[in-house]
Amino acid sequence: MSYDKNNIFAKILRKEIPCKKIYENDYVLSFYDINPQKKIHALVIPKGLYTDLDDFIRNAKETEIIEFFKAITHVADLLKVSNISGGYRTLSNIGKDGGQEVPHLHFHIFGGEIVGKMVT
Ligand code: AMP
């Protein structure tokens, strides 16, 4: 699947639409989900244009991959949901069967309460 430059997260990265930013560096942007499913619901996205996790792992530079996964833990620390303060769930939906709605790689971070069953 080729990358759709008109997806909503591409527009957020280009600052065409706003987001409630949590963290940003050269490689990633993190912001609150507009429709939170848990008390804390954040998203972490790479600045590189990748449709999903498979595209990212196959095509991104190692530095991009390392910085992306480091950023998830950093954001969990900023949100005070890391495993020293209760824990959280991170997940990434991939493609149609995975329930992915926005075709720019993102990891969800859910926390601030017991998240519940893994899959519904
Ligand atoms: P997914 O189903 O994994 O593709 O998740 C896409 C997520 O993006 C959903 O949880 C949406 O609520 C969220 N979302 C869509 N538009 C925005 C937006 N403008 N700002 C923040 N989150 C958004």
Coordinates of C-alpha atoms and ligand atoms in Angstrom, one line a residue:
M1 CA 0.0 0.0 0.0
S2 CA 1.5 3.4 -1.0
Y3 CA 1.6 6.2 1.5
D4 CA -1.4 8.6 1.4
K5 CA 0.0 12.1 2.0
N6 CA -3.5 13.3 2.8
N7 CA -4.0 11.2 5.8
I8 CA -4.8 13.1 9.0
F9 CA -1.5 12.4 10.8
A10 CA 0.4 13.6 7.7
K11 CA -1.6 16.8 8.1
I12 CA -0.8 17.1 11.7
L13 CA 2.9 16.6 10.9
R14 CA 2.7 19.4 8.3
K15 CA 0.9 21.5 11.0
E16 CA -2.1 21.9 8.7
I17 CA -4.3 20.8 11.6
P18 CA -3.6 21.1 15.3
C19 CA -2.9 18.4 17.9
K20 CA -2.5 18.3 21.7
K21 CA 1.2 17.7 21.7
I22 CA 2.9 15.6 24.4
Y23 CA 6.4 15.3 23.0
E24 CA 8.4 15.9 19.9
N25 CA 11.9 15.3 18.7
D26 CA 13.6 15.0 15.3
Y27 CA 12.1 11.5 14.8
V28 CA 8.7 11.4 16.5
L29 CA 5.6 13.3 17.5
S30 CA 3.3 12.3 20.3
F31 CA -0.1 13.7 21.0
Y32 CA -3.4 12.9 22.7
D33 CA -5.9 10.8 20.8
I34 CA -8.9 12.9 19.8
N35 CA -11.3 10.2 20.9
P36 CA -9.8 8.7 24.1
Q37 CA -10.7 5.1 24.9
K38 CA -9.1 5.2 28.3
K39 CA -8.3 7.8 30.9
I40 CA -5.0 8.3 29.2
H41 CA -4.9 7.7 25.5
A42 CA -1.9 9.0 23.6
L43 CA -0.4 8.3 20.1
V44 CA 3.2 8.2 19.1
I45 CA 4.0 8.6 15.4
P46 CA 7.2 8.7 13.4
K47 CA 8.0 11.8 11.4
G48 CA 9.0 9.6 8.5
L49 CA 6.1 8.7 6.1
Y50 CA 5.3 5.0 6.8
T51 CA 1.9 3.5 6.5
D52 CA 2.2 0.9 9.2
L53 CA 4.6 -1.1 11.4
D54 CA 5.5 -3.5 8.6
D55 CA 6.4 -0.7 6.2
F56 CA 8.4 0.9 9.0
I57 CA 10.4 -2.2 9.9
R58 CA 11.1 -3.0 6.2
N59 CA 12.0 0.5 5.1
A60 CA 13.1 2.8 7.9
K61 CA 16.6 3.5 8.9
E62 CA 17.8 1.8 12.1
T63 CA 18.1 5.1 13.8
E64 CA 14.5 5.9 13.0
I65 CA 13.4 2.6 14.5
I66 CA 15.4 2.9 17.6
E67 CA 14.3 6.5 18.3
F68 CA 10.7 5.6 17.7
F69 CA 10.6 2.8 20.2
K70 CA 12.7 4.8 22.7
A71 CA 10.1 7.6 22.4
I72 CA 7.2 5.3 23.4
T73 CA 8.9 4.6 26.7
H74 CA 9.8 8.3 27.1
V75 CA 6.2 9.3 26.5
A76 CA 5.0 6.7 29.0
D77 CA 7.4 8.3 31.5
L78 CA 6.1 11.7 30.7
L79 CA 2.5 10.5 31.2
K80 CA 3.4 8.7 34.4
V81 CA 2.0 5.4 33.2
S82 CA 5.3 3.4 32.9
N83 CA 5.6 0.2 34.9
I84 CA 6.8 2.0 38.0
S85 CA 3.5 3.8 38.2
G86 CA 0.9 1.3 37.2
G87 CA 1.7 0.2 33.6
Y88 CA 0.0 0.7 30.3
R89 CA -0.8 -1.0 27.0
T90 CA 0.7 0.0 23.7
L91 CA -0.6 -1.3 20.4
S92 CA -0.4 -0.7 16.8
N93 CA -3.2 -1.6 14.4
I94 CA -2.0 -2.8 11.0
G95 CA -4.2 -2.8 7.9
K96 CA -7.8 -3.8 7.4
D97 CA -8.0 -6.8 9.5
G98 CA -6.0 -5.1 12.2
G99 CA -8.6 -2.3 12.4
Q100 CA -6.2 0.5 11.2
E101 CA -8.1 3.7 10.4
V102 CA -5.3 6.2 9.8
P103 CA -2.6 5.0 7.4
H104 CA 0.4 6.5 9.0
L105 CA 2.2 4.3 11.6
H106 CA 1.1 5.0 15.1
F107 CA 1.3 3.3 18.5
H108 CA -1.4 3.9 20.9
I109 CA -0.6 4.2 24.6
F110 CA -3.5 3.4 26.9
G111 CA -3.3 3.9 30.7
G112 CA -4.3 5.8 33.8
E113 CA -6.7 2.9 34.7
I114 CA -6.9 -0.8 34.3
V115 CA -7.0 -1.2 30.5
G116 CA -8.9 -4.5 30.5
K117 CA -9.0 -7.4 28.1
M118 CA -6.3 -7.6 25.5
V119 CA -8.7 -8.0 22.5
T120 CA -12.4 -7.4 22.2
Ligands
AMP1 P1 -6.3 3.3 14.3 O1 -7.6 2.7 14.3 O2 -5.3 2.5 15.1 O3 -5.8 3.7 13.0 O4 -6.4 4.6 15.2 C1 -6.5 5.9 14.8 C2 -6.7 6.8 15.9 O5 -6.5 8.1 15.5 C3 -8.1 6.7 16.6 O6 -7.9 6.3 17.9 C4 -8.6 8.1 16.4 O7 -9.4 8.6 17.5 C5 -7.3 8.9 16.3 N1 -7.5 10.2 15.6 C6 -8.1 10.5 14.4 N2 -8.0 11.8 14.1 C7 -7.2 12.4 15.1 C8 -6.8 13.7 15.3 N3 -7.0 14.7 14.5 N4 -6.1 13.9 16.5 C9 -5.8 12.9 17.3 N5 -6.2 11.6 17.2 C10 -6.9 11.4 16.1

